[in-house]
Each structure stands twice: as structure tokens, then as C-alpha cells.
Short mmCIF file of C-alpha atoms in Angstrom, two decimals:
data_model
loop_
_atom_site.label_atom_id
_atom_site.label_comp_id
_atom_site.label_asym_id
_atom_site.label_seq_id
_atom_site.Cartn_x
_atom_site.Cartn_y
_atom_site.Cartn_z
CA MET A 1 54.08 -24.15 6.22
CA ILE A 2 55.22 -21.16 4.19
CA PHE A 3 52.88 -18.59 2.75
CA ILE A 4 54.11 -16.11 0.21
CA ALA A 5 52.53 -12.68 0.38
CA MET A 6 50.41 -11.99 -2.66
CA SER A 7 48.43 -9.04 -3.88
CA PRO A 8 45.26 -9.49 -5.91
CA LEU A 9 45.58 -9.68 -9.67
CA LYS A 10 45.91 -6.08 -10.80
CA ALA A 11 48.58 -6.06 -13.44
CA PRO A 12 47.47 -6.81 -17.00
CA LEU A 13 47.96 -10.48 -17.75
CA PRO A 14 50.77 -11.16 -20.19
CA ASP A 15 49.99 -12.39 -23.68
CA ILE A 16 50.28 -16.05 -24.46
CA MET A 17 51.16 -17.71 -27.69
CA THR A 18 48.35 -18.40 -30.11
CA THR A 19 47.35 -22.01 -30.64
CA HIS A 20 49.18 -22.13 -33.92
CA GLU A 21 52.41 -20.74 -32.51
CA ALA A 22 52.23 -22.96 -29.46
CA LYS A 23 51.81 -26.11 -31.50
CA ASP A 24 54.74 -25.24 -33.68
CA ALA A 25 56.86 -24.33 -30.71
CA MET A 26 56.22 -27.14 -28.34
CA LYS A 27 56.34 -30.90 -28.47
CA ILE A 28 56.90 -32.37 -25.04
CA GLU A 29 58.55 -35.77 -24.87
CA PHE A 30 58.56 -38.22 -21.97
CA GLU A 31 59.84 -41.73 -21.37
CA PRO A 32 58.43 -44.31 -18.97
CA ILE A 33 59.99 -44.51 -15.52
CA GLY A 34 58.48 -47.98 -15.13
CA PHE A 35 55.53 -50.18 -15.97
CA VAL A 36 52.40 -51.53 -14.29
CA ARG A 37 52.12 -55.28 -13.82
CA THR A 38 48.87 -56.94 -12.94
CA ALA A 39 47.45 -60.40 -13.56
CA LEU A 40 43.99 -58.92 -14.06
CA GLU A 41 42.63 -59.11 -17.57
CA LYS A 42 39.96 -56.55 -16.81
CA VAL A 43 40.66 -53.73 -14.41
CA PRO A 44 38.10 -51.60 -12.57
CA ARG A 45 37.11 -48.50 -14.49
CA HIS A 46 38.39 -46.01 -11.90
CA TRP A 47 40.70 -46.03 -8.90
CA THR A 48 37.98 -44.60 -6.65
CA VAL A 49 36.06 -47.87 -7.06
CA SER A 50 39.01 -50.27 -7.24
CA GLU A 51 40.39 -52.80 -4.78
CA ALA A 52 42.54 -54.38 -7.47
CA GLU A 53 46.16 -55.22 -6.70
CA GLY A 54 49.25 -55.16 -8.84
CA GLU A 55 52.74 -53.75 -9.04
CA ILE A 56 54.70 -50.89 -10.45
CA VAL A 57 58.12 -52.04 -11.61
CA ILE A 58 60.49 -49.09 -11.72
CA ASN A 59 63.21 -49.00 -14.36
CA GLU A 60 66.63 -49.70 -12.86
CA GLU A 61 67.97 -46.23 -13.48
CA TYR A 62 65.23 -44.66 -11.36
CA ALA A 63 64.99 -47.29 -8.61
CA GLY A 64 66.87 -45.03 -6.17
CA GLY A 65 64.00 -42.56 -6.35
CA ILE A 66 61.50 -44.82 -4.55
CA LYS A 67 63.53 -45.34 -1.37
CA ASP A 68 61.10 -43.33 0.76
CA ILE A 69 57.87 -44.86 -0.49
CA LYS A 70 56.37 -46.85 2.38
CA ALA A 71 53.60 -49.36 2.89
CA GLY A 72 50.35 -47.72 3.96
CA GLN A 73 50.85 -44.42 2.20
CA HIS A 74 49.03 -43.30 -0.92
CA ILE A 75 50.81 -42.29 -4.10
CA VAL A 76 49.73 -40.39 -7.17
CA VAL A 77 50.58 -42.39 -10.28
CA ILE A 78 50.71 -40.52 -13.57
CA PHE A 79 50.67 -42.82 -16.55
CA TYR A 80 50.19 -43.14 -20.28
CA PHE A 81 46.94 -44.60 -21.67
CA HIS A 82 48.92 -46.70 -24.12
CA GLN A 83 45.96 -48.59 -25.56
CA SER A 84 43.37 -45.84 -25.91
CA ALA A 85 41.94 -44.69 -29.22
CA ARG A 86 43.56 -41.67 -30.80
CA PHE A 87 41.84 -38.42 -29.90
CA THR A 88 39.82 -36.63 -32.57
CA PRO A 89 37.49 -33.61 -32.22
CA ASP A 90 34.55 -36.07 -31.98
CA PHE A 91 35.80 -36.91 -28.49
CA LEU A 92 35.66 -33.34 -27.15
CA VAL A 93 32.29 -34.31 -25.68
CA GLN A 94 31.67 -37.90 -24.58
CA THR A 95 29.00 -39.91 -22.78
CA PRO A 96 30.68 -42.16 -20.20
CA HIS A 97 29.41 -45.76 -20.17
CA HIS A 98 28.25 -45.52 -16.58
CA ARG A 99 26.50 -42.16 -16.89
CA ASN A 100 23.67 -40.73 -18.87
CA GLU A 101 24.96 -37.35 -20.00
CA SER A 102 27.30 -35.86 -22.56
CA LEU A 103 30.22 -34.21 -20.86
CA GLY A 104 33.26 -32.25 -21.93
CA VAL A 105 36.39 -34.39 -22.01
CA PHE A 106 38.02 -32.31 -19.27
CA SER A 107 35.15 -33.13 -16.90
CA ILE A 108 35.48 -36.90 -17.23
CA CYS A 109 38.19 -39.51 -16.79
CA SER A 110 37.92 -41.13 -20.22
CA PRO A 111 41.19 -42.53 -21.56
CA VAL A 112 40.44 -40.90 -24.91
CA ARG A 113 41.73 -37.37 -24.37
CA PRO A 114 43.90 -34.84 -26.20
CA ASN A 115 46.94 -36.04 -24.23
CA PRO A 116 46.24 -39.61 -23.08
CA ILE A 117 47.51 -39.10 -19.54
CA GLY A 118 45.98 -40.98 -16.63
CA MET A 119 46.21 -40.20 -12.94
CA SER A 120 45.32 -42.61 -10.16
CA ILE A 121 45.79 -42.48 -6.42
CA VAL A 122 46.65 -45.93 -5.08
CA GLU A 123 47.64 -47.42 -1.75
CA VAL A 124 51.14 -48.80 -1.28
CA LEU A 125 51.12 -52.36 0.07
CA GLY A 126 54.88 -52.70 0.14
CA VAL A 127 58.15 -51.97 -1.63
CA GLU A 128 60.72 -54.62 -2.51
CA GLY A 129 63.70 -53.61 -4.55
CA ARG A 130 62.35 -51.71 -7.53
CA VAL A 131 58.84 -53.12 -7.23
CA ILE A 132 56.02 -51.19 -5.55
CA ARG A 133 53.03 -53.38 -4.67
CA ILE A 134 49.84 -51.35 -4.93
CA LYS A 135 46.13 -51.64 -4.23
CA GLY A 136 43.33 -49.74 -5.93
CA LEU A 137 44.74 -49.76 -9.43
CA ASP A 138 42.79 -49.09 -12.61
CA MET A 139 45.66 -49.41 -15.07
CA ARG A 140 46.06 -52.30 -17.46
CA ASP A 141 49.01 -54.64 -17.42
CA GLY A 142 51.93 -53.06 -19.25
CA THR A 143 50.82 -49.46 -18.72
CA PRO A 144 53.83 -47.11 -18.92
CA VAL A 145 54.23 -45.05 -15.75
CA LEU A 146 55.44 -41.48 -16.22
CA ASP A 147 55.69 -40.19 -12.67
CA ILE A 148 54.95 -40.99 -9.04
CA LYS A 149 54.25 -38.31 -6.42
CA PRO A 150 53.21 -38.44 -2.79
CA ALA A 151 49.45 -38.02 -2.35
CA THR A 152 49.04 -34.79 -0.42
CA GLY A 153 46.24 -32.43 0.50
CA ASN A 154 42.62 -33.11 1.40
CA GLY A 155 43.39 -35.86 3.84
CA TYR A 156 46.24 -37.65 2.11
CA ASP A 157 49.37 -37.65 4.28
CA ALA A 158 48.98 -33.92 4.71
CA ALA A 159 51.10 -33.81 7.85
CA THR A 160 54.14 -35.47 6.36
CA GLU A 161 54.51 -34.19 2.85
CA LYS A 162 53.65 -31.11 0.87
CA MET B 1 29.05 -47.62 -8.73
CA ILE B 2 30.30 -50.72 -10.53
CA PHE B 3 32.57 -53.30 -9.00
CA ILE B 4 34.26 -55.87 -11.15
CA ALA B 5 34.73 -59.25 -9.53
CA MET B 6 38.36 -59.97 -8.96
CA SER B 7 40.28 -62.93 -7.66
CA PRO B 8 43.53 -62.48 -5.75
CA LEU B 9 46.74 -62.43 -7.78
CA LYS B 10 47.40 -66.06 -8.56
CA ALA B 11 48.57 -66.20 -12.13
CA PRO B 12 52.25 -65.56 -12.73
CA LEU B 13 52.78 -61.92 -13.59
CA PRO B 14 53.72 -61.34 -17.20
CA ASP B 15 57.21 -60.20 -18.08
CA ILE B 16 57.84 -56.59 -18.83
CA MET B 17 60.35 -55.06 -21.16
CA THR B 18 63.79 -54.39 -19.80
CA THR B 19 64.79 -50.80 -19.27
CA HIS B 20 66.87 -50.82 -22.41
CA GLU B 21 64.13 -52.23 -24.59
CA ALA B 22 61.55 -49.92 -23.11
CA LYS B 23 63.62 -46.81 -23.77
CA ASP B 24 64.21 -47.82 -27.35
CA ALA B 25 60.59 -48.68 -27.85
CA MET B 26 58.84 -45.78 -26.27
CA LYS B 27 59.02 -42.05 -26.57
CA ILE B 28 55.75 -40.47 -25.55
CA GLU B 29 54.91 -37.11 -27.05
CA PHE B 30 52.39 -34.57 -25.86
CA GLU B 31 51.34 -31.06 -26.85
CA PRO B 32 49.90 -28.37 -24.59
CA ILE B 33 46.11 -28.08 -24.44
CA GLY B 34 46.53 -24.57 -23.03
CA PHE B 35 48.67 -22.34 -20.86
CA VAL B 36 48.62 -20.85 -17.37
CA ARG B 37 48.43 -17.10 -17.04
CA THR B 38 49.14 -15.33 -13.81
CA ALA B 39 50.40 -11.86 -12.96
CA LEU B 40 52.39 -13.27 -10.04
CA GLU B 41 56.15 -13.17 -10.44
CA LYS B 42 56.63 -15.62 -7.60
CA VAL B 43 54.11 -18.39 -7.04
CA PRO B 44 53.59 -20.41 -3.85
CA ARG B 45 55.69 -23.55 -3.74
CA HIS B 46 52.75 -25.96 -3.63
CA TRP B 47 49.02 -25.88 -4.30
CA THR B 48 48.23 -27.19 -0.81
CA VAL B 49 49.53 -23.89 0.59
CA SER B 50 48.39 -21.57 -2.20
CA GLU B 51 45.64 -18.99 -2.41
CA ALA B 52 47.08 -17.55 -5.60
CA GLU B 53 44.78 -16.76 -8.49
CA GLY B 54 45.27 -16.96 -12.22
CA GLU B 55 43.85 -18.45 -15.36
CA ILE B 56 44.14 -21.41 -17.65
CA VAL B 57 43.65 -20.38 -21.25
CA ILE B 58 42.60 -23.39 -23.32
CA ASN B 59 43.71 -23.61 -26.93
CA GLU B 60 40.84 -22.93 -29.32
CA GLU B 61 40.71 -26.45 -30.68
CA TYR B 62 40.03 -27.89 -27.21
CA ALA B 63 37.75 -25.16 -25.86
CA GLY B 64 34.66 -27.37 -26.34
CA GLY B 65 36.08 -29.78 -23.77
CA ILE B 66 35.65 -27.41 -20.83
CA LYS B 67 31.90 -26.82 -21.21
CA ASP B 68 31.06 -28.70 -18.00
CA ILE B 69 33.69 -27.13 -15.75
CA LYS B 70 31.85 -25.01 -13.18
CA ALA B 71 32.70 -22.42 -10.56
CA GLY B 72 33.20 -23.96 -7.13
CA GLN B 73 34.48 -27.34 -8.25
CA HIS B 74 38.06 -28.53 -8.01
CA ILE B 75 40.05 -29.68 -11.01
CA VAL B 76 43.23 -31.67 -11.36
CA VAL B 77 45.66 -29.80 -13.60
CA ILE B 78 48.50 -31.78 -15.14
CA PHE B 79 51.23 -29.59 -16.53
CA TYR B 80 54.78 -29.40 -17.81
CA PHE B 81 57.51 -27.92 -15.60
CA HIS B 82 58.85 -25.96 -18.54
CA GLN B 83 61.50 -24.05 -16.61
CA SER B 84 62.93 -26.75 -14.38
CA ALA B 85 66.52 -27.99 -14.56
CA ARG B 86 67.14 -31.08 -16.62
CA PHE B 87 67.04 -34.28 -14.57
CA THR B 88 70.30 -36.12 -13.91
CA PRO B 89 70.97 -39.06 -11.55
CA ASP B 90 72.14 -36.54 -8.93
CA PHE B 91 68.48 -35.60 -8.49
CA LEU B 92 67.26 -39.12 -7.64
CA VAL B 93 67.50 -38.03 -4.01
CA GLN B 94 66.89 -34.39 -3.08
CA THR B 95 66.55 -32.26 0.05
CA PRO B 96 63.55 -29.95 -0.38
CA HIS B 97 64.19 -26.32 0.63
CA HIS B 98 61.51 -26.39 3.31
CA ARG B 99 62.51 -29.73 4.84
CA ASN B 100 65.54 -31.16 6.53
CA GLU B 101 65.85 -34.61 4.99
CA SER B 102 67.03 -36.27 1.80
CA LEU B 103 64.14 -37.90 0.02
CA GLY B 104 63.69 -39.97 -3.10
CA VAL B 105 62.39 -37.91 -6.00
CA PHE B 106 59.15 -39.92 -6.14
CA SER B 107 58.36 -38.94 -2.53
CA ILE B 108 58.59 -35.20 -3.11
CA CYS B 109 57.03 -32.65 -5.42
CA SER B 110 60.25 -31.16 -6.79
CA PRO B 111 59.98 -29.87 -10.36
CA VAL B 112 63.28 -31.59 -11.14
CA ARG B 113 62.13 -35.14 -11.92
CA PRO B 114 62.71 -37.77 -14.59
CA ASN B 115 59.61 -36.57 -16.45
CA PRO B 116 58.98 -32.95 -15.44
CA ILE B 117 55.24 -33.36 -14.95
CA GLY B 118 53.38 -31.33 -12.34
CA MET B 119 49.97 -32.00 -10.84
CA SER B 120 47.96 -29.47 -8.88
CA ILE B 121 44.41 -29.47 -7.61
CA VAL B 122 42.89 -26.01 -7.86
CA GLU B 123 39.51 -24.41 -7.31
CA VAL B 124 37.54 -23.09 -10.24
CA LEU B 125 36.41 -19.48 -9.75
CA GLY B 126 34.66 -19.22 -13.09
CA VAL B 127 34.74 -20.10 -16.76
CA GLU B 128 34.42 -17.52 -19.53
CA GLY B 129 34.85 -18.69 -23.11
CA ARG B 130 38.08 -20.65 -23.16
CA VAL B 131 39.44 -19.15 -19.95
CA ILE B 132 39.18 -20.96 -16.61
CA ARG B 133 39.79 -18.68 -13.64
CA ILE B 134 41.43 -20.64 -10.83
CA LYS B 135 42.50 -20.25 -7.23
CA GLY B 136 45.24 -22.15 -5.45
CA LEU B 137 47.73 -22.29 -8.28
CA ASP B 138 51.43 -23.01 -7.96
CA MET B 139 52.32 -22.85 -11.64
CA ARG B 140 54.34 -20.07 -13.19
CA ASP B 141 53.01 -17.79 -15.87
CA GLY B 142 53.29 -19.50 -19.24
CA THR B 143 53.22 -23.06 -17.90
CA PRO B 144 52.00 -25.47 -20.58
CA VAL B 145 48.94 -27.43 -19.43
CA LEU B 146 48.73 -31.04 -20.60
CA ASP B 147 45.42 -32.19 -19.15
CA ILE B 148 42.54 -31.25 -16.88
CA LYS B 149 40.48 -33.81 -14.98
CA PRO B 150 37.71 -33.56 -12.40
CA ALA B 151 39.02 -33.87 -8.84
CA THR B 152 37.40 -37.01 -7.48
CA GLY B 153 37.83 -39.26 -4.48
CA ASN B 154 38.68 -38.48 -0.90
CA GLY B 155 36.21 -35.68 -0.56
CA TYR B 156 36.50 -34.01 -3.94
CA ASP B 157 33.14 -34.03 -5.73
CA ALA B 158 32.86 -37.75 -5.09
CA ALA B 159 29.12 -37.79 -5.55
CA THR B 160 29.05 -36.29 -9.00
CA GLU B 161 31.99 -37.74 -10.89
CA LYS B 162 34.08 -40.83 -10.88
#
């Protein structure tokens, strides 16, 4: 474990771009590294309440990157909500179906968000070739996967990976 | 808590697109919702070992989406590694600086990845206007933020948000 010495924030914080400048300056483009496959027509609404099983099929060019993913561990899956409604300012505050309050979009896990990015932590059941079998999914069949990371911190595999 | 009844995987799994088709079909584009500000020149290498403080400044158009983020909670910050080297197949397997083994890119948190997406869980120190003060960051000053979600599951605020 390495700690880097830090002093409290004293220096003035640097300026950032204004919204307008930032939007002009920056479009960030990603491509799927693979896709979710599941036979389920309806998936649980959130990974914290899911026992659903399925697979992540990694594109051939990236298959070498999953060689150290093992059964029993948890992985963070970052994915694209490819079927969600397009975000408009009306969705800045939403009332989730299962709750009774209006909440800011950054306090809920709705798929309708400024950037439709999902994140789920799932259990690895096994890896065969370029297929990762997973449990606890909440992604629909065909969901494009953008990244996979080891689940670390707060109890997840903290001893082995950081 | 809602469980959806599920039967084991019995149906044949549907086909997915081949790598070639998928790449042609899908470019996914995002824009920053805000930016990280920190006075630190050098940030800790990972949020699990960070006590560093800084801010997330939300773009004006999305400021209404942070109204329910409160001091003391943890948030998941999804961001763009804007200064990392471009991914090539040489980076499918990497040896992290602080470890002594070659690991697949999807088992480590290296910023050099097929899609340079970072994910950190940080503590909220306070919210003022469109600025979220955070502790535990590992992002460099100027890092574009793509999404913020509540940290849920495995001990994080499980009772209040799912």
C-alpha cells in the first residue's frame, strides 16, 4: 500500500472551462469491448437485488485482457444503456418506480441520464474462452459493455487488487 | 425490495454481432457533465488508498441533478482518463507499477485501457451550488466527469438507495 504525502488544499484552484467551451472542445467516443447475453426477457432492476445469470462475450481483439478473471471474484461492469430514452432536462429530477420521492438524476440509478452509462458489480461464475459467465446481472440482452474492472474496496477482493 | 421471478437459463442464447459488425455499427459518444478540480499536482494512484481532497464542478445545465447529494455519503464517479496513453494490443496485459505480475487489462485499474474510463468511489464533504467537495479522489485536475451515481451495495448506503 503506497500513500503519497499530501498537504491540505491551500493553493487557489485552477480555472476550468465554461460549459460552452467544454462542450465545443470535448466529445468522447467509445466502442464496445463486448456484449451481454442473457436469455431473460425481463431483468431485475438493479444488481444489488439480482440473482440473474448471463454472459459477457468479449470481442476477439480484447479476449486476451480477461485472462486473470476468475470464478468467485466480483467485477465492475461498465456498460451503455443502449435502449434508454434520450436525456432531456425534464429528467434532471426523476421519481423512481420503486420509491416515492423526486430525486436528482445523480442520486439514482435510472438509465435515463445525461450520459447513459451503467455500472453493475456482478459475480463471476466462470470464464471459458472469451465468455465470462456472470451472476447478479441487471443488463438486458445485447447491452454493449464498455469496460470491466476488478471490484475493489469496501470488502471486494481488497487484499488482492487495488 | 423487488425480486423478479426467474427460471434458470434454458432457452438458447441469442446470437450477438461479430466484432466486425459491432465496430461498424456502434460508436458511442459522451460529453462531460463536469470536471474535477484539485490543487494536487500528483494524485494517489487509486481511490482505495486516497485521502486527497478536491471538487467536482458540474456543468450548469446539469446542476439540478445533484440536489440530493449530501455530505457524508459516498458517490460513484465515472470519468474519462483524458491524459492516458492510447490503447494498443501491447496493453492487453500489463504489469502494474506497484505489483510484480503481468495481468490482463480487465483485472487491473490501469488508465491505459480499450475505453479509457475510470471509476472511483469518493466521500462527499459538502455541496455548494454546482460544486461537490470530495475526499478520496484519484483523478487529476481537469478530468472530465461522465456520470455520478449513488454508491450502493456491499455496505455503501444500502438502506437508502438501490
